[in-house]
Tab-separated table of C-alpha atoms in Angstrom:
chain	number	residue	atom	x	y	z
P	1	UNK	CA	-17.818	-6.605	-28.839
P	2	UNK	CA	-21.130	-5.183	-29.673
P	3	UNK	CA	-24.202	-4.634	-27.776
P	4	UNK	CA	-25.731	-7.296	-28.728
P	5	UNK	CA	-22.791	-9.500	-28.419
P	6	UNK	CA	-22.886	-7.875	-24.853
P	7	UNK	CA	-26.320	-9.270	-24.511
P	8	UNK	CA	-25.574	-13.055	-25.788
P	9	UNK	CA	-22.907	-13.076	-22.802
P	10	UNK	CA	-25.139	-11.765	-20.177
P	11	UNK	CA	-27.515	-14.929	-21.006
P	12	UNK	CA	-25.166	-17.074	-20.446
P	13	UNK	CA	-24.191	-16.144	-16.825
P	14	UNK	CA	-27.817	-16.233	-16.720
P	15	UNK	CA	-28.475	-20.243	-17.534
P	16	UNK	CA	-25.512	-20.818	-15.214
P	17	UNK	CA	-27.239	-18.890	-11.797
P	18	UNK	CA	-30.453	-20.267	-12.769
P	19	UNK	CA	-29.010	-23.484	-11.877
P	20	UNK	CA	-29.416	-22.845	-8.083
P	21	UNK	CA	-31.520	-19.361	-8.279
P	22	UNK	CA	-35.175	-19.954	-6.787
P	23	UNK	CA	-38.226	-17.877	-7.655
P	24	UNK	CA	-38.188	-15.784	-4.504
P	25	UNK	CA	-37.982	-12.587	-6.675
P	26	UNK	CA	-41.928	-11.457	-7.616
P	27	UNK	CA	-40.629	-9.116	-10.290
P	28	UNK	CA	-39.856	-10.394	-13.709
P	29	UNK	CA	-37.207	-9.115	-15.797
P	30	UNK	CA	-34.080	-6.987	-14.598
P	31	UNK	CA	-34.924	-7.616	-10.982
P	32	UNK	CA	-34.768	-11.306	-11.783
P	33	UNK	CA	-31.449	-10.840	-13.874
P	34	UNK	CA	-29.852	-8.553	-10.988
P	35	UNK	CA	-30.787	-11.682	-8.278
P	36	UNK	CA	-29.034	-14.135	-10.453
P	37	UNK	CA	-26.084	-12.419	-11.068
P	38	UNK	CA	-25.687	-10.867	-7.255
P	39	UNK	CA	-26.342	-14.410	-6.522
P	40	UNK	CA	-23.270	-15.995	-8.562
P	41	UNK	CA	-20.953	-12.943	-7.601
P	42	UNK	CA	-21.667	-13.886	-3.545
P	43	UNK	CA	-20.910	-17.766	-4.325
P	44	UNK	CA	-17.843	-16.764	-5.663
P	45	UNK	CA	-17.088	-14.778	-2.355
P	46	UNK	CA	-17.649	-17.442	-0.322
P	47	UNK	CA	-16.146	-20.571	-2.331
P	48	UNK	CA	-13.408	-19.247	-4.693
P	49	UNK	CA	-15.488	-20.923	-7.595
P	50	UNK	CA	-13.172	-18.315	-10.068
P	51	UNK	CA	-9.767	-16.795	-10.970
P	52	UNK	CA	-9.682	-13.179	-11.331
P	53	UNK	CA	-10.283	-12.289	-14.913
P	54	UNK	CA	-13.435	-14.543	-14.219
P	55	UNK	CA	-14.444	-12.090	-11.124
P	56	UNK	CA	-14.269	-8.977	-12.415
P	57	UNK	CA	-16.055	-9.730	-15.202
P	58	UNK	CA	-19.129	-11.027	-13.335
P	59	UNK	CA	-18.688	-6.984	-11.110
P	60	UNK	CA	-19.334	-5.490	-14.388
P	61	UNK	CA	-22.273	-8.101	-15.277
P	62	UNK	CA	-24.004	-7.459	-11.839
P	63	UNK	CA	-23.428	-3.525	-11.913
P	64	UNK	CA	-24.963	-3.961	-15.805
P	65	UNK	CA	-28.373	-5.761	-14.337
P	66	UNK	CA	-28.522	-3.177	-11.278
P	67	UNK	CA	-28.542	-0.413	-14.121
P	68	UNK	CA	-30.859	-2.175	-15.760
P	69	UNK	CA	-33.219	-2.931	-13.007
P	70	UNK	CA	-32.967	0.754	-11.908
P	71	UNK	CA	-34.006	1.991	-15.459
P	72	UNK	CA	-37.270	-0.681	-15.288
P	73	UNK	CA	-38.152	1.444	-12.397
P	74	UNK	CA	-36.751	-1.123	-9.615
P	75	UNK	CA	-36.427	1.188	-6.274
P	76	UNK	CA	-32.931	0.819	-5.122
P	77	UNK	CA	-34.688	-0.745	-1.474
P	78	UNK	CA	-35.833	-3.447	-3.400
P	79	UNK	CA	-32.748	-3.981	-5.301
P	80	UNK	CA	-30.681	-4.210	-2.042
P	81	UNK	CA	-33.281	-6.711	-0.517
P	82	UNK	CA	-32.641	-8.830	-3.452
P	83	UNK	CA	-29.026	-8.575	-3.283
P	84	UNK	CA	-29.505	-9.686	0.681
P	85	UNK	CA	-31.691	-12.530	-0.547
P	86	UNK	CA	-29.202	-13.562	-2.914
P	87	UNK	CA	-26.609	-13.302	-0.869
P	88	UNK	CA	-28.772	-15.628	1.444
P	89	UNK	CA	-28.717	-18.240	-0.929
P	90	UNK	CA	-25.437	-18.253	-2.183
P	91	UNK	CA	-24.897	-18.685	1.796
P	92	UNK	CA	-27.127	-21.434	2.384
P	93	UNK	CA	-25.378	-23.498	-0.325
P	94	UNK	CA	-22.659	-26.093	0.137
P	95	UNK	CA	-19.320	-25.520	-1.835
P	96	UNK	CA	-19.120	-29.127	-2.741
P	97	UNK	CA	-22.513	-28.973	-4.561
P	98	UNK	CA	-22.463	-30.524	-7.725
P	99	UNK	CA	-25.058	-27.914	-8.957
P	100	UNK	CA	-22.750	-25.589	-7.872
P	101	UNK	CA	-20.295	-27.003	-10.001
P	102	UNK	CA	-22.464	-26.544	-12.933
P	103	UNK	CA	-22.506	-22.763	-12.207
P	104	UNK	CA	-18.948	-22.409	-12.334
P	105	UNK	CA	-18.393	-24.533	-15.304
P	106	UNK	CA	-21.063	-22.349	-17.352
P	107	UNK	CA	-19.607	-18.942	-15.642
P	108	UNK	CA	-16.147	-19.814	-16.508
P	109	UNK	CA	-17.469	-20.771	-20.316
P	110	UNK	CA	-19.216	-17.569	-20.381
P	111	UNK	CA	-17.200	-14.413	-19.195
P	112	UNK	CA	-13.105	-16.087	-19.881
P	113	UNK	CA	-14.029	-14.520	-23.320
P	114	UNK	CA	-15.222	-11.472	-21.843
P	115	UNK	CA	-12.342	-10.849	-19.377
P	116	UNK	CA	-10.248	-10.774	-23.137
P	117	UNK	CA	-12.473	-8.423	-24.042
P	118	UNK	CA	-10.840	-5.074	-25.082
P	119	UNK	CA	-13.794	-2.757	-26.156
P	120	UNK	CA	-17.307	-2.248	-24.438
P	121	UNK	CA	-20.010	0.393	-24.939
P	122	UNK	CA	-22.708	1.066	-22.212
P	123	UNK	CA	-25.428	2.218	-23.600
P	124	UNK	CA	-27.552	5.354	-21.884
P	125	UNK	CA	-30.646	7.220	-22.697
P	126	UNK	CA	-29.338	9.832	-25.419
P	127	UNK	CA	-25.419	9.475	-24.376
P	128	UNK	CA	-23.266	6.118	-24.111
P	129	UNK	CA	-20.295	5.178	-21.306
P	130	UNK	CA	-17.439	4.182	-24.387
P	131	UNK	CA	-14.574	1.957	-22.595
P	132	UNK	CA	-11.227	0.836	-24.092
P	133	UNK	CA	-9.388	-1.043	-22.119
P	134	UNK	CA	-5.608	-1.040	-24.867
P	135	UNK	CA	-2.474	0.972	-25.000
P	136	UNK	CA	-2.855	2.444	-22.145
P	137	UNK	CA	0.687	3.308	-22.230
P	138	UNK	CA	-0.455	6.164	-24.777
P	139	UNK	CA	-2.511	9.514	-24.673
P	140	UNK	CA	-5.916	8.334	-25.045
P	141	UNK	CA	-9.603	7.595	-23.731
P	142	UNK	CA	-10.237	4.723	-21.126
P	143	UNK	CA	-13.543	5.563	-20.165
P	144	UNK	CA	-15.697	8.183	-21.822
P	145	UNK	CA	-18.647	10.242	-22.363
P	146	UNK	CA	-19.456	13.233	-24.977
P	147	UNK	CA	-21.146	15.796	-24.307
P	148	UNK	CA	-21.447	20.002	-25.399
P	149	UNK	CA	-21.734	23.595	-23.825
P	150	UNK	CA	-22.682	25.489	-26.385
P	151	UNK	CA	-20.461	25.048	-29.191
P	152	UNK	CA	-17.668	23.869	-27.183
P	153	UNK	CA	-17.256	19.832	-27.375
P	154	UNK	CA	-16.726	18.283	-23.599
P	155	UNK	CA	-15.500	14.912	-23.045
P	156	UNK	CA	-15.616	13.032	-19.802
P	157	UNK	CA	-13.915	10.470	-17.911
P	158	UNK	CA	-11.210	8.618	-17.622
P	159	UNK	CA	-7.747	8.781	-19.505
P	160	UNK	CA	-5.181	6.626	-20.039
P	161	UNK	CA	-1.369	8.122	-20.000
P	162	UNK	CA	-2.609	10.523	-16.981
P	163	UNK	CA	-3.226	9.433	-13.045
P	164	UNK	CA	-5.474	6.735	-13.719
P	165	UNK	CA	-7.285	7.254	-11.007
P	166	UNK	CA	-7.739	11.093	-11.649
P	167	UNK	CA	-11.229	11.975	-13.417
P	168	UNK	CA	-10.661	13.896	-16.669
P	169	UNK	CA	-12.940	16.407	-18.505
P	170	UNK	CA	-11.300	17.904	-21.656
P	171	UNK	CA	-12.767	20.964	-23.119
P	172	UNK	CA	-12.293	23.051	-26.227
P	173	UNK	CA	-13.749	26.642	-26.576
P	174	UNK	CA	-14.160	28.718	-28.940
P	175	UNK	CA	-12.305	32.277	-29.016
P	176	UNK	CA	-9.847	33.499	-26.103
P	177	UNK	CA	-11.536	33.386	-23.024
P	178	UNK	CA	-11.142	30.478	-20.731
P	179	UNK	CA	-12.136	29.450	-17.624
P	180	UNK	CA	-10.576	30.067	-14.005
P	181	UNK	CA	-11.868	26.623	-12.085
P	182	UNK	CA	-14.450	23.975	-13.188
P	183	UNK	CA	-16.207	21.463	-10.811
P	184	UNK	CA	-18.775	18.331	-10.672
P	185	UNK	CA	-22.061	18.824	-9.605
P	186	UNK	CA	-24.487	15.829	-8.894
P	187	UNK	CA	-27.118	14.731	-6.076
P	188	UNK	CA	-25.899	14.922	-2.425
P	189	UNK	CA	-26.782	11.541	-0.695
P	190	UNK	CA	-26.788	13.372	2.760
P	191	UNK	CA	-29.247	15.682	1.386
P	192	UNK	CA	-31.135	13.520	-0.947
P	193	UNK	CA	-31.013	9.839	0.016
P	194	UNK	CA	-33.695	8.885	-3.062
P	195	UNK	CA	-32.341	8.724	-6.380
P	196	UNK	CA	-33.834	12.623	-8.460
P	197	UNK	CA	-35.307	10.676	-11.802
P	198	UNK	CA	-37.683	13.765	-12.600
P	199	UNK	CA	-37.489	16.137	-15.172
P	200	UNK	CA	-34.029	16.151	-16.663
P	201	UNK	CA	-32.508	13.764	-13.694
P	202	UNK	CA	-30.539	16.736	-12.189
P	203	UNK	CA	-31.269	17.335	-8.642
P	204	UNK	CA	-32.741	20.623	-7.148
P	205	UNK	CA	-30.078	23.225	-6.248
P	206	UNK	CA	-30.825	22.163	-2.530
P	207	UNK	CA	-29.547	18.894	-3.024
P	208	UNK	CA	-26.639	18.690	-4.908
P	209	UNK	CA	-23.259	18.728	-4.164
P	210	UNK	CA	-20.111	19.670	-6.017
P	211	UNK	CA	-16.170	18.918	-6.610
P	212	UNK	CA	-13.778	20.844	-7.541
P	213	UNK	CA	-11.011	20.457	-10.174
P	214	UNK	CA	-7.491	20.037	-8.675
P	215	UNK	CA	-5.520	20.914	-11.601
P	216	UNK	CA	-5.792	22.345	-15.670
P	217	UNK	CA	-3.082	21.509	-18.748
P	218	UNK	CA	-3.271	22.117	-22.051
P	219	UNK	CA	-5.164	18.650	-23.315
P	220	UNK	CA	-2.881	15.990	-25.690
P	221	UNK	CA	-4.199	15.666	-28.959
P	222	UNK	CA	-5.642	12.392	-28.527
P	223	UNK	CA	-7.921	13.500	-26.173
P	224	UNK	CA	-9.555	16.325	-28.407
P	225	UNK	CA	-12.895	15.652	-29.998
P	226	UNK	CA	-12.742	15.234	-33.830
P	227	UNK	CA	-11.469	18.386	-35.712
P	228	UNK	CA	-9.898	20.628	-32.753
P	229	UNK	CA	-6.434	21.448	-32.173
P	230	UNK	CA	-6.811	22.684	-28.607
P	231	UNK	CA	-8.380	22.281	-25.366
P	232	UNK	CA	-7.453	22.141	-21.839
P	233	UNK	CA	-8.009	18.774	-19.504
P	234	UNK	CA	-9.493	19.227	-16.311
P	235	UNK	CA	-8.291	16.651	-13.659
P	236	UNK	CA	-10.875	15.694	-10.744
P	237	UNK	CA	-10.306	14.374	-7.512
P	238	UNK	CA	-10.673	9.961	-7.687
P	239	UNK	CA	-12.817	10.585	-4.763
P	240	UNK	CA	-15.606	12.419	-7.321
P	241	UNK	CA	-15.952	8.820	-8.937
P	242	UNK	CA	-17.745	6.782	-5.700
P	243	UNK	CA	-19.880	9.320	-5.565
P	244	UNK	CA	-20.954	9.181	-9.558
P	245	UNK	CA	-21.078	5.799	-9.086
P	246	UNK	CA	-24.022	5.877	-6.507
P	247	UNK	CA	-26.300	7.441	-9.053
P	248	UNK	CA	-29.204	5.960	-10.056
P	249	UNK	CA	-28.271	5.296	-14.259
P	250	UNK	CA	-30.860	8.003	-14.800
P	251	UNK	CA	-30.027	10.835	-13.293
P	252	UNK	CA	-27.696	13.401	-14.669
P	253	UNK	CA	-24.583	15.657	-13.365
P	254	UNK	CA	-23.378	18.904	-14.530
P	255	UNK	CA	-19.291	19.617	-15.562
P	256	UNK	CA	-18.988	23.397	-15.048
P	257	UNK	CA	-16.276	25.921	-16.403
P	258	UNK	CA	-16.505	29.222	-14.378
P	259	UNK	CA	-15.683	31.719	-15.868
P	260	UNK	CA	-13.825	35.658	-14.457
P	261	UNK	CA	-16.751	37.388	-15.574
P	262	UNK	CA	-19.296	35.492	-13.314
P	263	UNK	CA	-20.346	33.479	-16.258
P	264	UNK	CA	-20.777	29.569	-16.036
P	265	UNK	CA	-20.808	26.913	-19.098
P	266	UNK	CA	-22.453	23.864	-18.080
P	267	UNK	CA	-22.289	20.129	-20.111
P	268	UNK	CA	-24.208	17.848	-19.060
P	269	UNK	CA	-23.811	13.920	-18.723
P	270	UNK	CA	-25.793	11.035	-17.626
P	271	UNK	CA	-24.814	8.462	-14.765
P	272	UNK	CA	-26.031	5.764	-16.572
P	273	UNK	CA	-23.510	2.233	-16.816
P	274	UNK	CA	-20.955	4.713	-14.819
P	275	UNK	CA	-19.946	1.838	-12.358
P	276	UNK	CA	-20.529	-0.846	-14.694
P	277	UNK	CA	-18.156	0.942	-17.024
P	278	UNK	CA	-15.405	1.772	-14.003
P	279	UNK	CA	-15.810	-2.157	-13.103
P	280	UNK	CA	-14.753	-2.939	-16.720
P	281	UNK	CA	-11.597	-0.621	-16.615
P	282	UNK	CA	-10.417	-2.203	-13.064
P	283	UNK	CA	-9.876	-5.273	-15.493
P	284	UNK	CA	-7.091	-3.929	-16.540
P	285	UNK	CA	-4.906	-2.669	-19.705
P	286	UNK	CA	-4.970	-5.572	-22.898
């Protein structure tokens, strides 16, 4: 599916909440788009309205419209007062409504399509989340992002044929020296509650924090970028993820390979769709 195909599908879901949505959002636009969808997703909680497939789909639909809100310049206060207020609706609305009925009809019209779904991109800034969600059962990218240090290629995320729940960066580098350790660094919520959207989106020194890989092997070939032979995957902690996840989509985080003589090659990615993207994986293999 295409991003634009991605786009048709979202207004869909968007007729469908509109149904019982009210205008209690002042904003126009992504804030608007994030109330509907937050407000379908907590009718669901509460009545059952869909099967699974259905569900999931509408988590990567409402972590799409938070992104996109966020990116609009939305501050994520407002963002969770409109998820309360939605959340208030959805509450003050009988299950047996016929409206309500509506909604799910539409919904289920909309996103059982999607849920089949076995290929989304999430677009970023200057670098894209790239999901697959087949043959998982084989070396290969679930969830990905590109990026360089120097002239070494660095890829990022998620593999398939490894711990699924393991983060992944795979690295090639030029010539015979290689790396001891590598580790994440991003923006410390304990430190920084705000999201760091200045500059290049990477948080001051002060107020980052960092995780460590757990483990190195030499990377399968499927998971090289285009034209190398070797490179060595770097497995992450799953805990690393929540915390990625948190980001505002325009902030940035570092991978960095330390090196024995004290030197340090950095790549560096954008949160952008991050959860969105992770909400499309927990779909499950096609």
């Amino acid at each position: 599916m295409t991003i634009g195909q991605n786009a048709s599908t979202a207004k869909a879901v968007l007729i469908a909440a509109a149904v019982l949505a009210t205008p209690a959002v002042a904003w126009a636009g992504p804030g608007d788009l994030y109330y509907e969808r937050a407000f379908v997703v907590a009718a669901d909680a509460r009545c059952g309205l869909f099967g699974e497939p259905v569900e999931q789909a509408l988590a990567v639909a409402a972590a799409q419209a938070r992104g996109a809100a966020l990116r609009s310049g939305a501050a994520e206060a407002d963002l969770r007062a409109v998820a309360d207020r939605a959340r208030a609706r959805a509450a003050a609305v009988s299950c047996r409504d016929p409206e309500l009925a509506v909604v799910r009809q539409r919904v289920d019209g909309a996103f059982a399509g999607w849920a089949r779904t076995p290929r989304m991109t999430f677009p970023g800034e200057t670098r894209h989340w790239i999901a697959d969600r087949t043959a998982w059962s084989r070396a290969g990218w679930r969830l990905k992002q590109m990026s360089r240090t120097g002239a070494a290629p660095v890829t990022f995320g998620y593999a398939a044929a490894t711990d699924p729940s393991a983060l992944t960066a795979v690295v090639s580098f030029v010539g015979k020296s290689r790396p001891y350790a590598a580790r994440l660094v991003f923006r410390d919520e304990g430190k920084a509650p705000r999201a760091w959207t200045s500059g290049d989106g990477l948080a001051p020194a002060a107020s980052r924090t960092s995780v460590w890989a757990t483990g190195v092997k030499a990377a399968d070939p499927a998971l090289l970028d285009e034209g190398r032979r070797t490179g060595e995957a770097w497995r992450f902690p799953a805990s690393a993820a929540d915390g990625l996840a948190r980001l505002d989509p325009r902030e940035t985080f570092l991978v960095e390979f330390h090196f024995r003589d004290g030197s340090i090659a950095r790549a560096r990615f954008e949160a952008g769709d991050f959860a969105a993207g992770r909400a499309f994986m927990a779909m499950g293999a096609l």
